[in-house]
Short mmCIF file of C-alpha atoms and ligand atoms in Angstrom, two decimals:
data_model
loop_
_atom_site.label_atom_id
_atom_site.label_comp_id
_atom_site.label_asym_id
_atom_site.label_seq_id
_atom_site.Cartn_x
_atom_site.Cartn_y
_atom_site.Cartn_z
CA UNK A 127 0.00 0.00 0.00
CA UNK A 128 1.28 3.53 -0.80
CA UNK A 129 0.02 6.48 1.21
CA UNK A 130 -0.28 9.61 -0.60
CA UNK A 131 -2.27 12.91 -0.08
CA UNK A 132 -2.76 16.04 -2.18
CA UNK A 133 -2.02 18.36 1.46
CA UNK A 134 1.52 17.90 0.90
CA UNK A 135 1.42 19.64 -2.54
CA UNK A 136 0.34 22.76 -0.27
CA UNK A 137 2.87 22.94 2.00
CA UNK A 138 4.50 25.97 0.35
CA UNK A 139 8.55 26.62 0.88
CA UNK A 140 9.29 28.81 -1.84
CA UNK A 141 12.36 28.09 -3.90
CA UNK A 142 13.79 26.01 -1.38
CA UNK A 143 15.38 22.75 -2.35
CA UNK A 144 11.97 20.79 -0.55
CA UNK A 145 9.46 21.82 -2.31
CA UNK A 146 6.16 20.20 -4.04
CA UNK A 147 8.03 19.52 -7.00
CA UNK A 148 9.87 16.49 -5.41
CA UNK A 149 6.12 14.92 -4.93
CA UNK A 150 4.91 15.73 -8.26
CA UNK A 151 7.62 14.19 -9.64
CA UNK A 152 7.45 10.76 -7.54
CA UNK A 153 3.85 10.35 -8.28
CA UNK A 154 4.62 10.77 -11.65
CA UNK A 155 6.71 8.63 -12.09
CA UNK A 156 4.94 6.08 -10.17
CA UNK A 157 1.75 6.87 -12.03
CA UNK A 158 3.85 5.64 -15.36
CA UNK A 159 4.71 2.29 -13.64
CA UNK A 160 0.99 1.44 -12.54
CA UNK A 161 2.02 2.74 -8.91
CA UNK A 162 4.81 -0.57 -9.19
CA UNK A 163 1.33 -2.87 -8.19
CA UNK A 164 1.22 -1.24 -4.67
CA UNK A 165 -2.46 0.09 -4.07
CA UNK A 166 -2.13 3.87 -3.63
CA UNK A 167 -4.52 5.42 -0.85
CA UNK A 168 -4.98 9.35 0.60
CA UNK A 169 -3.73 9.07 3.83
CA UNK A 170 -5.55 9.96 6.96
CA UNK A 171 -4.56 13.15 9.04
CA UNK A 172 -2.78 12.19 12.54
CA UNK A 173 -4.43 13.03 15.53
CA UNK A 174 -2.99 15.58 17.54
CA UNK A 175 -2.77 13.36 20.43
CA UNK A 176 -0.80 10.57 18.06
CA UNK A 177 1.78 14.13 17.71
CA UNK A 178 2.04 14.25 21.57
CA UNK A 179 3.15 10.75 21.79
CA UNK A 180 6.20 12.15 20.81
CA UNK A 181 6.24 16.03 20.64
CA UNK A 182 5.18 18.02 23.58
CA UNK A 183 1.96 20.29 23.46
CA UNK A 184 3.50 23.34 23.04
CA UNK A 185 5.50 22.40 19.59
CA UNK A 186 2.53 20.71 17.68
CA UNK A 187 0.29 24.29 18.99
CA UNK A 188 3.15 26.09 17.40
CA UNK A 189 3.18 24.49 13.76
CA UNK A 190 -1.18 24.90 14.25
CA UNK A 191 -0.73 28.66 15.35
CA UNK A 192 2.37 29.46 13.10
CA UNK A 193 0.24 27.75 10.05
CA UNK A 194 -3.02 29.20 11.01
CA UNK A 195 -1.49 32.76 11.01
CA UNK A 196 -0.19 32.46 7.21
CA UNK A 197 3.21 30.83 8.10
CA UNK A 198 6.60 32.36 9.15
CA UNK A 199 10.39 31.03 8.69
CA UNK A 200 11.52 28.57 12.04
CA UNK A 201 14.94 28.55 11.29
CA UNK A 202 16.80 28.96 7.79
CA UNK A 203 16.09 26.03 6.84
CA UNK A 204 12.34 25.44 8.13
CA UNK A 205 9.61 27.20 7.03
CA UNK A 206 5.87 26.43 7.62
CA UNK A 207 2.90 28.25 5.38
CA UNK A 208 -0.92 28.49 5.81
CA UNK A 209 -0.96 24.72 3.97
CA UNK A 210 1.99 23.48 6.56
CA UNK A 211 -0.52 22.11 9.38
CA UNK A 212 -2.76 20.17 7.26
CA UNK A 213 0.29 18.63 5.33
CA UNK A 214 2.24 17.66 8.25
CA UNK A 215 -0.85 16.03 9.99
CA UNK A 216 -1.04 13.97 6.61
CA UNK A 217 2.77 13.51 6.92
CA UNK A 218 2.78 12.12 9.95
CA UNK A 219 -0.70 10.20 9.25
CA UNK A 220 0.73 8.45 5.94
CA UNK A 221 3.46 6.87 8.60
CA UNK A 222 0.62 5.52 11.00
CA UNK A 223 -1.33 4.40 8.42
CA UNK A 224 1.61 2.41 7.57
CA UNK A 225 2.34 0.71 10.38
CA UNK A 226 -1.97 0.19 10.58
CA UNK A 227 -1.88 -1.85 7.09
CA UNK A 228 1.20 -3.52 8.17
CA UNK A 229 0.17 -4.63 11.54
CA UNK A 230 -3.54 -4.32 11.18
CA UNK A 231 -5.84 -8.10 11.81
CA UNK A 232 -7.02 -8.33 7.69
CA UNK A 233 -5.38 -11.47 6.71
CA UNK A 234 -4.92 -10.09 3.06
CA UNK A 235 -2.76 -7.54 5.07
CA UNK A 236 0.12 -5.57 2.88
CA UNK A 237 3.93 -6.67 3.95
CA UNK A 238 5.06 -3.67 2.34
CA UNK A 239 3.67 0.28 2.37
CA UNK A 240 5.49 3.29 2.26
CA UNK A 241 3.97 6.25 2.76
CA UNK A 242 5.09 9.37 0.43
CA UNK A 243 4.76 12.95 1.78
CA UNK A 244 6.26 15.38 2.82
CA UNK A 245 7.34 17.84 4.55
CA UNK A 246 9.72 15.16 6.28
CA UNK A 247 10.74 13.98 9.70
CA UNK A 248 13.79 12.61 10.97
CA UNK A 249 15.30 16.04 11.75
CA UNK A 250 12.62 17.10 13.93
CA UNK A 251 13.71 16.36 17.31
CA UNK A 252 11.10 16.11 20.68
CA UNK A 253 10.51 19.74 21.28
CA UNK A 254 12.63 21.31 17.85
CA UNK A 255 11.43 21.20 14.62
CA UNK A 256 13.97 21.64 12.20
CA UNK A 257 16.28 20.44 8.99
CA UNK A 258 12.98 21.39 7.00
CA UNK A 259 11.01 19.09 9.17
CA UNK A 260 8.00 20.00 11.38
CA UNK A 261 7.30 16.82 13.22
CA UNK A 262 8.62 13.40 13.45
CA UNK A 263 6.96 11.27 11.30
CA UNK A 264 8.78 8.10 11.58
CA UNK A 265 9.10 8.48 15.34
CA UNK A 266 5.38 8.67 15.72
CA UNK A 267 4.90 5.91 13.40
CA UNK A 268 7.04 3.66 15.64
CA UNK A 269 5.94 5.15 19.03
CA UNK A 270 2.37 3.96 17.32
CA UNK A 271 3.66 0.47 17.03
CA UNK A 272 3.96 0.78 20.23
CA UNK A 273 0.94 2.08 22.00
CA UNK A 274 -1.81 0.81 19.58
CA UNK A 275 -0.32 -2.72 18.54
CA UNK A 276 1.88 -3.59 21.47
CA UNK A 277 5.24 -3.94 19.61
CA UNK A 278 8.41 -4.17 21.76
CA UNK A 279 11.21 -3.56 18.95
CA UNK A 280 11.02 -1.72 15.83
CA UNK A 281 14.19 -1.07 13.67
CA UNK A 282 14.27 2.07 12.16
CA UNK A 283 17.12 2.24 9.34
CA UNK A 284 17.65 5.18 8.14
CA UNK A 285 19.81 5.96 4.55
CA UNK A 286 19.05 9.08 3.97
CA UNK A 287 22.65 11.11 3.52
CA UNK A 288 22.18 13.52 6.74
CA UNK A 289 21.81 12.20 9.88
CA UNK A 290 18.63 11.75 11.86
CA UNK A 291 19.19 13.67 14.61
CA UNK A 292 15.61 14.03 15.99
CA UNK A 293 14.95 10.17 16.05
CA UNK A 294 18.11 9.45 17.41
CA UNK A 295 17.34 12.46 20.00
CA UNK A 296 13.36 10.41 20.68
CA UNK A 297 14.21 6.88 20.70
CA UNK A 298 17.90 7.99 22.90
CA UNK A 299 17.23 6.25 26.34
CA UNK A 300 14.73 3.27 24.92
CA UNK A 301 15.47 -0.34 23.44
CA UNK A 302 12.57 -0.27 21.65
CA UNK A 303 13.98 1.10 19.09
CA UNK A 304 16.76 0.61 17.17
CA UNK A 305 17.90 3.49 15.23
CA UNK A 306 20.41 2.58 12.14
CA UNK A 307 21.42 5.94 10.29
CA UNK A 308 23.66 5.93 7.84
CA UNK A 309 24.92 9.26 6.76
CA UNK A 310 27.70 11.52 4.80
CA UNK A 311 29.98 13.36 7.71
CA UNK A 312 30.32 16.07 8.45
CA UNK A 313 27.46 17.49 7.08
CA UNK A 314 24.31 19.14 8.47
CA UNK A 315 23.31 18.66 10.98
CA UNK A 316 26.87 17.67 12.45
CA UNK A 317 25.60 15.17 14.90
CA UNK A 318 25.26 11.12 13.86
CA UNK A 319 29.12 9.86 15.84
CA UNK A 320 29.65 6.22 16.13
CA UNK A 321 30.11 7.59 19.90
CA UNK A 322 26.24 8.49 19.75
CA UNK A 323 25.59 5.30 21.17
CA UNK A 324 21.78 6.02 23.38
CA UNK A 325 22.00 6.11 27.10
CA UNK A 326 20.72 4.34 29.85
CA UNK A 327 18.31 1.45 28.52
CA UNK A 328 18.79 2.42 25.11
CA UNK A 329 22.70 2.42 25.15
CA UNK A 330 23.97 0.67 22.46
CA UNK A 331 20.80 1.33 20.41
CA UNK A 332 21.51 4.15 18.51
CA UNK A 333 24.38 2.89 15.63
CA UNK A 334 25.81 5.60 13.83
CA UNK A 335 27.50 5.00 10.41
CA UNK A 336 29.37 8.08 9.01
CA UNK A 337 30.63 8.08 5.70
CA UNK A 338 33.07 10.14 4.10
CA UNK A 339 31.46 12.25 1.33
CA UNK A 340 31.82 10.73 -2.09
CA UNK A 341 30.70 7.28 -1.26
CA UNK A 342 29.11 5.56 -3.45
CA UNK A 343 27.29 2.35 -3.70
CA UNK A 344 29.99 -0.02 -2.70
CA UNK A 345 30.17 1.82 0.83
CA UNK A 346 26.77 1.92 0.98
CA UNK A 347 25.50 -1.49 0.22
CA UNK A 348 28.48 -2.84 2.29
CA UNK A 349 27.09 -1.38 5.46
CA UNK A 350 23.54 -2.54 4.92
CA UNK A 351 24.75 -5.84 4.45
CA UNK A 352 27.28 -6.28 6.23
CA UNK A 353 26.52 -3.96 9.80
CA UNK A 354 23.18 -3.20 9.57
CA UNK A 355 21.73 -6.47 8.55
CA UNK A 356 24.29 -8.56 11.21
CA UNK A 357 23.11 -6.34 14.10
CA UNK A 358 19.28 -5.81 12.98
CA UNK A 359 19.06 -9.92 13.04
CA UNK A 360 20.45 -10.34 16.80
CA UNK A 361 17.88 -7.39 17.72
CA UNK A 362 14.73 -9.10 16.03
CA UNK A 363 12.81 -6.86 15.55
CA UNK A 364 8.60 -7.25 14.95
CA UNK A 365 8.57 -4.33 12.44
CA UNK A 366 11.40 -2.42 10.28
CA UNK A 367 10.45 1.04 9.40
CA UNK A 368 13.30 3.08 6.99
CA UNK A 369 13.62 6.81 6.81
CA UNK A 370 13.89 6.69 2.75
CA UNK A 371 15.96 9.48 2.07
CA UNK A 372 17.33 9.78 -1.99
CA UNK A 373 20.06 12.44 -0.55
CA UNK A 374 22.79 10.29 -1.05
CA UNK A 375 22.22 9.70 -4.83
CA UNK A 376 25.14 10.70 -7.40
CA UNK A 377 22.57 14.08 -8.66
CA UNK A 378 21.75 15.09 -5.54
CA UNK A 379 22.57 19.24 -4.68
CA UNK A 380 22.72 18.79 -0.90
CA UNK A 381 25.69 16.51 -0.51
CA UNK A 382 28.77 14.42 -1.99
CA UNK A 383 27.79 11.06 -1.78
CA UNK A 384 27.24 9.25 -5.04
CA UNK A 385 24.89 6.17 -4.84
CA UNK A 386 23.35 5.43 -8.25
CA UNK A 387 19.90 4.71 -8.60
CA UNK A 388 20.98 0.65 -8.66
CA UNK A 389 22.46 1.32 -5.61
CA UNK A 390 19.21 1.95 -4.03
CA UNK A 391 18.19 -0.59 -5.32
CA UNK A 392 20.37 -3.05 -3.76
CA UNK A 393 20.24 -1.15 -0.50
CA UNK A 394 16.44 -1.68 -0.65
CA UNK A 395 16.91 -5.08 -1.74
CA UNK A 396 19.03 -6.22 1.41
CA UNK A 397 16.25 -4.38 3.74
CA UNK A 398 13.55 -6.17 1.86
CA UNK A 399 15.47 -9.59 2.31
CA UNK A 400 16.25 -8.85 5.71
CA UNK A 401 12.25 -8.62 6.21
CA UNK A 402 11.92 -12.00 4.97
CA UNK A 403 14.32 -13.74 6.59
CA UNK A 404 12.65 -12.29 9.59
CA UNK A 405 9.42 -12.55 8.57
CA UNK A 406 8.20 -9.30 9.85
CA UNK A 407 6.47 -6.23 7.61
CA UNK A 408 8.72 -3.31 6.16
CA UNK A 409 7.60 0.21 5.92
CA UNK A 410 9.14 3.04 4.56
CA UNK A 411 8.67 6.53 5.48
CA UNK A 412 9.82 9.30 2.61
CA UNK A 413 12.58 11.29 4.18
CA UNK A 414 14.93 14.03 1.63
CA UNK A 415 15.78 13.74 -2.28
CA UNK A 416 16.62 17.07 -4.08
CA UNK A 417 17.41 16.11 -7.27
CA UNK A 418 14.06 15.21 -8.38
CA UNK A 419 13.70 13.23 -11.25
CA UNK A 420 16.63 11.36 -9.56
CA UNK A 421 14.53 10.93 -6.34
CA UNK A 422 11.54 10.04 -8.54
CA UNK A 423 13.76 7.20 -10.17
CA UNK A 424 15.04 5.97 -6.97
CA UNK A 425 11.90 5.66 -5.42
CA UNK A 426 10.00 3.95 -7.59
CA UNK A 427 13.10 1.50 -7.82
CA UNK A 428 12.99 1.22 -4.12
CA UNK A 429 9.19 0.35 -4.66
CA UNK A 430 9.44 -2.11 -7.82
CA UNK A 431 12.38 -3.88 -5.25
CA UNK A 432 9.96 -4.16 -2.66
CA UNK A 433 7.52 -5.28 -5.01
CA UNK A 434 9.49 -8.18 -6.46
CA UNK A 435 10.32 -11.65 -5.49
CA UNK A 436 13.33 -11.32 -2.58
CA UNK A 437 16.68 -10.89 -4.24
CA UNK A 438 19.43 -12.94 -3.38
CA UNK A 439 22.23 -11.88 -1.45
CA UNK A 440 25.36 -10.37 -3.30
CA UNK A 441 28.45 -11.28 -3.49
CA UNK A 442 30.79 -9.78 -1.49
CA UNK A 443 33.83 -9.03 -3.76
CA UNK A 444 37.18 -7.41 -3.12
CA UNK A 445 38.12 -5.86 0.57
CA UNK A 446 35.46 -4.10 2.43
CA UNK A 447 35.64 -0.38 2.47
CA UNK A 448 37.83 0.79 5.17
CA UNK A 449 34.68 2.46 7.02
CA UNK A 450 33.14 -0.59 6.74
CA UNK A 451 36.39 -2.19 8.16
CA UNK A 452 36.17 0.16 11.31
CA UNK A 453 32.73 0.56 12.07
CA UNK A 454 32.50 -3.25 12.54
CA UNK A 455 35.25 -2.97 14.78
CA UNK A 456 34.06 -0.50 16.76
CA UNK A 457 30.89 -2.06 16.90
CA UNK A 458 31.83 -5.86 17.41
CA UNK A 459 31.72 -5.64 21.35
CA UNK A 460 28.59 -4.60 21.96
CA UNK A 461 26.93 -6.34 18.83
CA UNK A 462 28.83 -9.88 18.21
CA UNK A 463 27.07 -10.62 15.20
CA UNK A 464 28.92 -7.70 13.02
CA UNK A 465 31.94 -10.32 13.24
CA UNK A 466 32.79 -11.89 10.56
CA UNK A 467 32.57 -15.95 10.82
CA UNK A 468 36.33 -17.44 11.77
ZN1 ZN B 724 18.58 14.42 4.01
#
């Protein structure tokens, strides 16, 4: 199932790099590909309480006040117009509607649904919208899991090329989550350390993999498969969400990294496998993508991927990438499973 809704065409930003244009081109070119067989649906608003199981009262009245005023600038970067509050609701709806088909009791129930808004989420920490992002749309997704369906563990990965600061920020001090970002660094917004490990009950749940800029595919898919997949199968989770970000493609404005659209392909591929080896549903959650015919590719390769019969494996060829090489070894004590086989 994909989640869509016309609100997010209205959430105006000027000539800034997120605009409407990045949705107009994804649904057109999954309009040309028959929507890659997923059933597209409007998604629901969220409630505001759904908002305050992550974001405080007094930031979800500010987006409703700033919006209902005609908009103002939050930061540089963040910007919310009369349209803004009725997009983000949707925003953050598409993501629980997600995680409803996924988990919901119909036994013709989707095992894949993305939802496909914007504006997006992962930079929008508890009380701080930011990073173009007004509320945390992935984070209330998974905190949904939670409350309405009872899950324990989600795995959020997240390959979008900045890191995602706000989710990392929500899910800090919890093992419910597990929060996999992969990310270009340094770049905005400067957090995202392999030393960002959580705290308390969620140490060791936040994994942070920097890469350098100008990695491409072969760093990419090499992390997937080879950290995030290892450590996501020892934490098994009931549901994997991913923050789909298309920042890190070769076309993109906003960084250096230079994953082809094949790339995410085979990133999506091991995170679809992964779901099937697990047997548990995978969601995806639209994140950034600012080269937008490039996004629109990407996306609806991520989508025909998840559509498809589970890929096999690749073939690991050649030495890993030396940040592969050290963030397994930084990582190998508190996750076992990142170690290679003797
Ligand atoms: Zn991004």
């Amino acid at each position: 199932m994909l989640l869509r809704h016309p609100s997010s065409l209205r959430h105006d930003t000027g000539s800034h790099p997120e605009r409407a244009a990045r949705i107009v081109a994804i649904e057109r070119e999954l309009e040309a590909r028959d929507w890659c067989g997923f059933e597209a649906r409007e998604s629901p608003p969220a409630t505001v309480e759904q908002l305050q199981a992550v974001h405080p009262p007094s930031h979800v009245e500010r987006i409703r006040a700033l919006a209902a005023t005609g908009g103002g600038a939050i930061d540089a970067d963040t910007v919310v117009s009369a349209g803004s509050w009725e997009a983000a609701l949707h925003a953050a709806g598409g993501a629980i509607a997600v995680v409803d088909a996924l988990l919901g009791e119909d036994p013709a129930r989707p095992r894949r649904a993305a939802s496909l808004h914007r504006p997006p989420g992962h930079h929008c920490e508890t009380a701080q919208p930011m990073g173009f992002c007004l509320f945390n749309n992935i984070a209330v997704a998974a905190r949904h899991a939670r409350d309405r369906h009872g899950l324990q563990r989600v795995l959020i990965v997240d390959w979008d090329v900045h890191h995602g600061n706000g989710t990392a920020e929500i899910f800090a001090g919890t093992d419910e989550v597990l929060f996999c970002s992969i990310h270009e660094h340094p770049l905005y917004p400067g957090t995202g350390l392999p030393s960002e490990r959580g705290h308390g009950a969620g140490e060791g749940f936040t994994v942070n993999l920097p890469v350098p800029g100008g990695s491409g595919d072969e760093t990419w898919t090499a992390m997937v498969e080879q950290v995030v997949l290892p450590i996501a199968r020892s934490y098994a989770p009931q549901l994997i969400l991913v923050s789909a970000g298309y920042d890190a493609h070769e076309q993109d404005p906003l960084a250096t990294c230079r994953v082809s659209d094949e790339g995410f392909a085979a990133i999506a591929g091991s995170v679809d496998r992964l779901a099937d080896e697990l047997d548990v549903p995978l969601g995806l959650v639209l994140e950034g993508g600012y080269a937008v015919e490039a996004l629109a590719r990407s996306v609806a390769a991520t989508l025909e991927v998840l559509a498809g019969p589970s890929a096999a494996a690749p073939v690991a060829t050649g030495p890993r990438p030396p940040v592969v090489e050290r963030a397994i070894a930084s990582l190998a004590g508190r996750w076992p499973a990142v170690m290679p086989p003797v």
